[in-house]
């Protein structure tokens, strides 16, 4: 059997598996956001699209910079998805407030979320330094 054909089949199977995993990830994010944000379709779409764009961008940069998948890069990728979800939810909540015509957006909520985001980034950076 031709070795190039076998490699092509393996790469095709891996790409299909990655595609199914990415679609199931986006579907889970959409459903959970739709349920937890009070059945707001626009909020769920905004959060899902933000996370999808960030994951695709990060994967593209990893490909362009020839970053291989290892334990550190996977931890960084999980951290990126975590930060993307936090910021996308804040944007989704802002959209929800605009949609419900609540003009007094709670500044305290935004500041609390930003402090939480900075603490998450600080914790993951300290964990990465501990792994080295």
Short mmCIF file of N, CA and C in Angstrom, two decimals:
data_model
loop_
_atom_site.label_atom_id
_atom_site.label_comp_id
_atom_site.label_asym_id
_atom_site.label_seq_id
_atom_site.Cartn_x
_atom_site.Cartn_y
_atom_site.Cartn_z
N UNK A 1 0.84 -1.18 0.00
CA UNK A 1 0.00 0.00 0.00
C UNK A 1 0.89 1.25 0.00
N UNK A 2 0.46 2.25 -0.71
CA UNK A 2 1.23 3.47 -0.84
C UNK A 2 1.27 4.22 0.49
N UNK A 3 2.47 4.63 0.92
CA UNK A 3 2.62 5.32 2.21
C UNK A 3 1.98 6.70 2.20
N UNK A 4 2.05 7.39 1.06
CA UNK A 4 1.43 8.71 0.94
C UNK A 4 -0.09 8.63 1.07
N UNK A 5 -0.68 7.57 0.53
CA UNK A 5 -2.12 7.38 0.63
C UNK A 5 -2.53 7.12 2.08
N UNK A 6 -1.74 6.31 2.80
CA UNK A 6 -2.04 6.05 4.22
C UNK A 6 -1.94 7.32 5.04
N UNK A 7 -0.92 8.13 4.80
CA UNK A 7 -0.76 9.39 5.53
C UNK A 7 -1.92 10.33 5.22
N UNK A 8 -2.35 10.36 3.97
CA UNK A 8 -3.48 11.21 3.59
C UNK A 8 -4.76 10.79 4.29
N UNK A 9 -4.98 9.49 4.41
CA UNK A 9 -6.18 8.98 5.08
C UNK A 9 -6.13 9.34 6.57
N UNK A 10 -4.96 9.18 7.18
CA UNK A 10 -4.83 9.50 8.60
C UNK A 10 -5.07 10.98 8.84
N UNK A 11 -4.49 11.84 8.00
CA UNK A 11 -4.69 13.28 8.15
C UNK A 11 -6.15 13.64 7.94
N UNK A 12 -6.80 13.01 6.97
CA UNK A 12 -8.22 13.28 6.74
C UNK A 12 -9.06 12.88 7.95
N UNK A 13 -8.77 11.73 8.54
CA UNK A 13 -9.51 11.29 9.72
C UNK A 13 -9.29 12.22 10.90
N UNK A 14 -8.03 12.68 11.08
CA UNK A 14 -7.75 13.61 12.17
C UNK A 14 -8.47 14.94 11.97
N UNK A 15 -8.50 15.43 10.75
CA UNK A 15 -9.19 16.70 10.48
C UNK A 15 -10.69 16.57 10.71
N UNK A 16 -11.27 15.44 10.34
CA UNK A 16 -12.69 15.22 10.60
C UNK A 16 -12.95 15.17 12.10
N UNK A 17 -12.06 14.51 12.85
CA UNK A 17 -12.22 14.43 14.30
C UNK A 17 -12.11 15.80 14.94
N UNK A 18 -11.15 16.61 14.50
CA UNK A 18 -11.01 17.97 15.02
C UNK A 18 -12.25 18.80 14.69
N UNK A 19 -12.76 18.64 13.48
CA UNK A 19 -13.97 19.37 13.09
C UNK A 19 -15.16 19.01 13.95
N UNK A 20 -15.36 17.72 14.18
CA UNK A 20 -16.48 17.29 15.03
C UNK A 20 -16.31 17.79 16.47
N UNK A 21 -15.09 17.75 16.97
CA UNK A 21 -14.84 18.23 18.33
C UNK A 21 -15.11 19.73 18.44
N UNK A 22 -14.67 20.50 17.44
CA UNK A 22 -14.88 21.95 17.46
C UNK A 22 -16.36 22.28 17.36
N UNK A 23 -17.09 21.58 16.51
CA UNK A 23 -18.53 21.83 16.37
C UNK A 23 -19.26 21.45 17.66
N UNK A 24 -18.87 20.35 18.30
CA UNK A 24 -19.53 19.97 19.56
C UNK A 24 -19.18 20.96 20.67
N UNK A 25 -17.95 21.51 20.67
CA UNK A 25 -17.57 22.54 21.62
C UNK A 25 -18.46 23.77 21.46
N UNK A 26 -18.64 24.21 20.23
CA UNK A 26 -19.46 25.40 19.98
C UNK A 26 -20.93 25.14 20.31
N UNK A 27 -21.40 23.94 20.03
CA UNK A 27 -22.80 23.61 20.36
C UNK A 27 -23.01 23.62 21.88
N UNK A 28 -22.06 23.07 22.62
CA UNK A 28 -22.18 23.06 24.09
C UNK A 28 -22.14 24.48 24.64
N UNK A 29 -21.25 25.32 24.11
CA UNK A 29 -21.18 26.72 24.55
C UNK A 29 -22.48 27.43 24.25
N UNK A 30 -23.03 27.19 23.06
CA UNK A 30 -24.29 27.85 22.68
C UNK A 30 -25.43 27.44 23.60
N UNK A 31 -25.57 26.15 23.86
CA UNK A 31 -26.69 25.66 24.68
C UNK A 31 -26.58 26.17 26.11
N UNK A 32 -25.39 26.07 26.70
CA UNK A 32 -25.21 26.52 28.08
C UNK A 32 -25.43 28.02 28.19
N UNK A 33 -24.89 28.79 27.25
CA UNK A 33 -25.09 30.24 27.29
C UNK A 33 -26.54 30.60 27.08
N UNK A 34 -27.21 29.91 26.17
CA UNK A 34 -28.63 30.17 25.92
C UNK A 34 -29.46 29.92 27.17
N UNK A 35 -29.15 28.84 27.88
CA UNK A 35 -29.92 28.52 29.09
C UNK A 35 -29.60 29.47 30.24
N UNK A 36 -28.32 29.77 30.45
CA UNK A 36 -27.94 30.57 31.61
C UNK A 36 -28.16 32.07 31.42
N UNK A 37 -28.29 32.53 30.19
CA UNK A 37 -28.51 33.95 29.93
C UNK A 37 -29.98 34.27 29.72
N UNK A 38 -30.83 33.46 30.23
CA UNK A 38 -32.26 33.76 30.19
C UNK A 38 -32.89 33.57 28.83
N UNK A 39 -32.47 32.55 28.09
CA UNK A 39 -33.03 32.21 26.78
C UNK A 39 -32.87 33.36 25.78
N UNK A 40 -31.75 34.05 25.86
CA UNK A 40 -31.46 35.14 24.92
C UNK A 40 -30.67 34.57 23.75
N UNK A 41 -31.31 34.55 22.59
CA UNK A 41 -30.68 33.99 21.40
C UNK A 41 -29.50 34.85 20.94
N UNK A 42 -29.67 36.16 20.97
CA UNK A 42 -28.59 37.03 20.49
C UNK A 42 -27.37 36.94 21.41
N UNK A 43 -27.59 36.84 22.69
CA UNK A 43 -26.48 36.72 23.64
C UNK A 43 -25.73 35.40 23.41
N UNK A 44 -26.44 34.32 23.20
CA UNK A 44 -25.81 33.02 22.96
C UNK A 44 -25.02 33.04 21.66
N UNK A 45 -25.55 33.69 20.64
CA UNK A 45 -24.83 33.77 19.36
C UNK A 45 -23.57 34.61 19.51
N UNK A 46 -23.65 35.73 20.21
CA UNK A 46 -22.48 36.59 20.40
C UNK A 46 -21.37 35.84 21.14
N UNK A 47 -21.71 35.17 22.22
CA UNK A 47 -20.70 34.45 23.01
C UNK A 47 -20.09 33.32 22.18
N UNK A 48 -20.92 32.57 21.48
CA UNK A 48 -20.42 31.45 20.68
C UNK A 48 -19.52 31.92 19.56
N UNK A 49 -19.90 32.98 18.87
CA UNK A 49 -19.08 33.50 17.77
C UNK A 49 -17.76 34.06 18.29
N UNK A 50 -17.78 34.75 19.44
CA UNK A 50 -16.54 35.28 20.00
C UNK A 50 -15.57 34.15 20.34
N UNK A 51 -16.05 33.12 20.98
CA UNK A 51 -15.18 32.00 21.35
C UNK A 51 -14.66 31.29 20.09
N UNK A 52 -15.52 31.10 19.10
CA UNK A 52 -15.09 30.44 17.86
C UNK A 52 -13.99 31.24 17.16
N UNK A 53 -14.18 32.55 17.07
CA UNK A 53 -13.17 33.37 16.40
C UNK A 53 -11.85 33.36 17.15
N UNK A 54 -11.89 33.41 18.46
CA UNK A 54 -10.65 33.44 19.24
C UNK A 54 -9.92 32.10 19.13
N UNK A 55 -10.64 30.99 19.19
CA UNK A 55 -9.98 29.69 19.08
C UNK A 55 -9.37 29.51 17.70
N UNK A 56 -10.09 29.90 16.65
CA UNK A 56 -9.55 29.78 15.29
C UNK A 56 -8.32 30.68 15.12
N UNK A 57 -8.38 31.89 15.65
CA UNK A 57 -7.23 32.79 15.55
C UNK A 57 -6.01 32.23 16.28
N UNK A 58 -6.20 31.71 17.48
CA UNK A 58 -5.08 31.18 18.25
C UNK A 58 -4.50 29.95 17.56
N UNK A 59 -5.33 29.09 17.03
CA UNK A 59 -4.83 27.92 16.30
C UNK A 59 -4.07 28.33 15.05
N UNK A 60 -4.54 29.38 14.37
CA UNK A 60 -3.84 29.88 13.19
C UNK A 60 -2.48 30.46 13.54
N UNK A 61 -2.40 31.19 14.63
CA UNK A 61 -1.11 31.75 15.07
C UNK A 61 -0.17 30.62 15.48
N UNK A 62 -0.70 29.60 16.15
CA UNK A 62 0.14 28.47 16.53
C UNK A 62 0.69 27.76 15.30
N UNK A 63 -0.11 27.68 14.24
CA UNK A 63 0.37 27.07 13.00
C UNK A 63 1.43 27.94 12.33
N UNK A 64 1.19 29.25 12.25
CA UNK A 64 2.14 30.15 11.60
C UNK A 64 3.47 30.21 12.33
N UNK A 65 3.47 30.12 13.64
CA UNK A 65 4.70 30.20 14.42
C UNK A 65 5.31 28.81 14.68
N UNK A 66 4.74 27.78 14.06
CA UNK A 66 5.23 26.40 14.20
C UNK A 66 5.31 25.95 15.66
N UNK A 67 4.26 26.23 16.41
CA UNK A 67 4.18 25.79 17.80
C UNK A 67 3.56 24.40 17.82
N UNK A 68 4.28 23.44 18.33
CA UNK A 68 3.77 22.07 18.38
C UNK A 68 2.85 21.90 19.58
N UNK A 69 2.01 20.88 19.50
CA UNK A 69 1.11 20.58 20.61
C UNK A 69 1.87 19.75 21.65
N UNK A 70 2.03 20.34 22.82
CA UNK A 70 2.60 19.62 23.95
C UNK A 70 1.82 20.06 25.19
N UNK A 71 2.28 19.68 26.34
CA UNK A 71 1.53 19.97 27.57
C UNK A 71 1.41 21.47 27.81
N UNK A 72 2.46 22.22 27.56
CA UNK A 72 2.43 23.66 27.82
C UNK A 72 1.51 24.38 26.83
N UNK A 73 1.57 23.99 25.56
CA UNK A 73 0.71 24.66 24.58
C UNK A 73 -0.76 24.33 24.81
N UNK A 74 -1.05 23.12 25.26
CA UNK A 74 -2.44 22.77 25.56
C UNK A 74 -2.95 23.55 26.77
N UNK A 75 -2.10 23.71 27.79
CA UNK A 75 -2.49 24.52 28.95
C UNK A 75 -2.75 25.96 28.53
N UNK A 76 -1.90 26.49 27.66
CA UNK A 76 -2.11 27.85 27.17
C UNK A 76 -3.38 27.96 26.34
N UNK A 77 -3.68 26.94 25.55
CA UNK A 77 -4.90 26.95 24.76
C UNK A 77 -6.13 26.91 25.64
N UNK A 78 -6.10 26.12 26.70
CA UNK A 78 -7.22 26.08 27.65
C UNK A 78 -7.37 27.42 28.35
N UNK A 79 -6.24 28.06 28.69
CA UNK A 79 -6.29 29.38 29.31
C UNK A 79 -6.90 30.41 28.36
N UNK A 80 -6.57 30.33 27.08
CA UNK A 80 -7.14 31.25 26.09
C UNK A 80 -8.65 31.06 25.98
N UNK A 81 -9.10 29.81 25.96
CA UNK A 81 -10.54 29.57 25.89
C UNK A 81 -11.24 30.07 27.15
N UNK A 82 -10.61 29.91 28.31
CA UNK A 82 -11.18 30.39 29.57
C UNK A 82 -11.32 31.91 29.55
N UNK A 83 -10.26 32.60 29.15
CA UNK A 83 -10.32 34.06 29.10
C UNK A 83 -11.32 34.52 28.03
N UNK A 84 -11.36 33.81 26.91
CA UNK A 84 -12.32 34.16 25.85
C UNK A 84 -13.75 34.01 26.34
N UNK A 85 -14.01 32.94 27.09
CA UNK A 85 -15.37 32.75 27.62
C UNK A 85 -15.73 33.86 28.61
N UNK A 86 -14.78 34.22 29.48
CA UNK A 86 -15.06 35.29 30.45
C UNK A 86 -15.41 36.60 29.76
N UNK A 87 -14.59 36.99 28.81
CA UNK A 87 -14.82 38.27 28.14
C UNK A 87 -16.05 38.21 27.23
N UNK A 88 -16.28 37.07 26.59
CA UNK A 88 -17.45 36.94 25.74
C UNK A 88 -18.74 37.00 26.55
N UNK A 89 -18.73 36.44 27.74
CA UNK A 89 -19.91 36.50 28.59
C UNK A 89 -20.17 37.93 29.06
N UNK A 90 -19.09 38.68 29.35
CA UNK A 90 -19.28 40.07 29.73
C UNK A 90 -19.90 40.86 28.57
N UNK A 91 -19.42 40.61 27.35
CA UNK A 91 -20.01 41.26 26.17
C UNK A 91 -21.46 40.81 25.98
N UNK A 92 -21.72 39.53 26.22
CA UNK A 92 -23.09 39.03 26.09
C UNK A 92 -24.03 39.63 27.12
N UNK A 93 -23.56 39.82 28.33
CA UNK A 93 -24.39 40.44 29.36
C UNK A 93 -24.66 41.90 29.01
N UNK A 94 -23.66 42.58 28.45
CA UNK A 94 -23.89 43.96 28.01
C UNK A 94 -24.94 44.00 26.92
N UNK A 95 -24.89 43.04 26.00
CA UNK A 95 -25.91 42.96 24.95
C UNK A 95 -27.28 42.67 25.55
N UNK A 96 -27.31 41.82 26.56
CA UNK A 96 -28.57 41.50 27.22
C UNK A 96 -29.18 42.73 27.89
N UNK A 97 -28.33 43.54 28.53
CA UNK A 97 -28.83 44.77 29.15
C UNK A 97 -29.37 45.74 28.10
N UNK A 98 -28.68 45.84 26.96
CA UNK A 98 -29.17 46.71 25.89
C UNK A 98 -30.47 46.17 25.32
N UNK A 99 -30.55 44.85 25.17
CA UNK A 99 -31.74 44.22 24.62
C UNK A 99 -32.95 44.42 25.53
N UNK A 100 -32.72 44.38 26.83
CA UNK A 100 -33.82 44.56 27.79
C UNK A 100 -34.08 46.02 28.12
N UNK A 101 -33.35 46.92 27.46
CA UNK A 101 -33.50 48.36 27.64
C UNK A 101 -33.18 48.81 29.07
N UNK A 102 -32.24 48.13 29.67
CA UNK A 102 -31.77 48.54 30.99
C UNK A 102 -30.56 49.44 30.78
N UNK A 103 -30.75 50.71 30.83
CA UNK A 103 -29.70 51.64 30.46
C UNK A 103 -28.65 51.82 31.55
N UNK A 104 -29.00 51.55 32.80
CA UNK A 104 -28.02 51.67 33.88
C UNK A 104 -27.24 50.37 33.96
N UNK A 105 -26.21 50.28 33.17
CA UNK A 105 -25.38 49.08 33.18
C UNK A 105 -24.56 49.07 34.46
N UNK A 106 -24.56 47.97 35.20
CA UNK A 106 -23.88 47.95 36.49
C UNK A 106 -22.36 47.98 36.33
N UNK A 107 -21.77 49.10 36.63
CA UNK A 107 -20.33 49.26 36.53
C UNK A 107 -19.61 48.35 37.52
N UNK A 108 -20.25 48.10 38.65
CA UNK A 108 -19.66 47.22 39.65
C UNK A 108 -19.47 45.81 39.10
N UNK A 109 -20.42 45.33 38.30
CA UNK A 109 -20.32 44.00 37.70
C UNK A 109 -19.13 43.92 36.75
N UNK A 110 -18.97 44.94 35.91
CA UNK A 110 -17.88 44.94 34.95
C UNK A 110 -16.53 44.96 35.68
N UNK A 111 -16.41 45.79 36.69
CA UNK A 111 -15.15 45.86 37.43
C UNK A 111 -14.85 44.54 38.14
N UNK A 112 -15.88 43.92 38.69
CA UNK A 112 -15.70 42.62 39.36
C UNK A 112 -15.22 41.57 38.37
N UNK A 113 -15.81 41.56 37.17
CA UNK A 113 -15.40 40.59 36.17
C UNK A 113 -13.98 40.83 35.69
N UNK A 114 -13.59 42.09 35.54
CA UNK A 114 -12.23 42.38 35.11
C UNK A 114 -11.21 41.98 36.18
N UNK A 115 -11.53 42.20 37.44
CA UNK A 115 -10.64 41.77 38.52
C UNK A 115 -10.53 40.25 38.54
N UNK A 116 -11.65 39.57 38.33
CA UNK A 116 -11.63 38.10 38.27
C UNK A 116 -10.78 37.62 37.10
N UNK A 117 -10.92 38.28 35.95
CA UNK A 117 -10.14 37.91 34.78
C UNK A 117 -8.65 38.07 35.04
N UNK A 118 -8.26 39.19 35.65
CA UNK A 118 -6.85 39.40 35.95
C UNK A 118 -6.33 38.38 36.96
N UNK A 119 -7.16 37.98 37.92
CA UNK A 119 -6.71 36.97 38.88
C UNK A 119 -6.54 35.61 38.21
N UNK A 120 -7.42 35.28 37.25
CA UNK A 120 -7.29 34.02 36.52
C UNK A 120 -6.01 34.01 35.71
N UNK A 121 -5.73 35.11 35.02
CA UNK A 121 -4.50 35.20 34.23
C UNK A 121 -3.28 35.08 35.13
N UNK A 122 -3.32 35.74 36.28
CA UNK A 122 -2.19 35.69 37.20
C UNK A 122 -1.99 34.27 37.73
N UNK A 123 -3.07 33.57 38.05
CA UNK A 123 -2.96 32.20 38.56
C UNK A 123 -2.38 31.27 37.51
N UNK A 124 -2.85 31.39 36.26
CA UNK A 124 -2.35 30.50 35.22
C UNK A 124 -0.89 30.79 34.89
N UNK A 125 -0.49 32.07 34.96
CA UNK A 125 0.91 32.38 34.72
C UNK A 125 1.79 31.80 35.83
N UNK A 126 1.34 31.87 37.07
CA UNK A 126 2.13 31.31 38.16
C UNK A 126 2.19 29.79 38.07
N UNK A 127 1.12 29.16 37.59
CA UNK A 127 1.14 27.71 37.41
C UNK A 127 2.10 27.31 36.30
N UNK A 128 2.17 28.13 35.24
CA UNK A 128 3.09 27.82 34.15
C UNK A 128 4.53 27.95 34.64
N UNK A 129 4.81 28.96 35.47
CA UNK A 129 6.16 29.10 36.00
C UNK A 129 6.51 27.94 36.91
N UNK A 130 5.55 27.41 37.64
CA UNK A 130 5.80 26.27 38.51
C UNK A 130 6.10 25.01 37.69
N UNK A 131 5.47 24.89 36.50
CA UNK A 131 5.69 23.72 35.65
C UNK A 131 7.09 23.74 35.05
N UNK A 132 7.67 24.91 34.86
CA UNK A 132 9.01 24.99 34.27
C UNK A 132 9.99 24.65 35.32
#
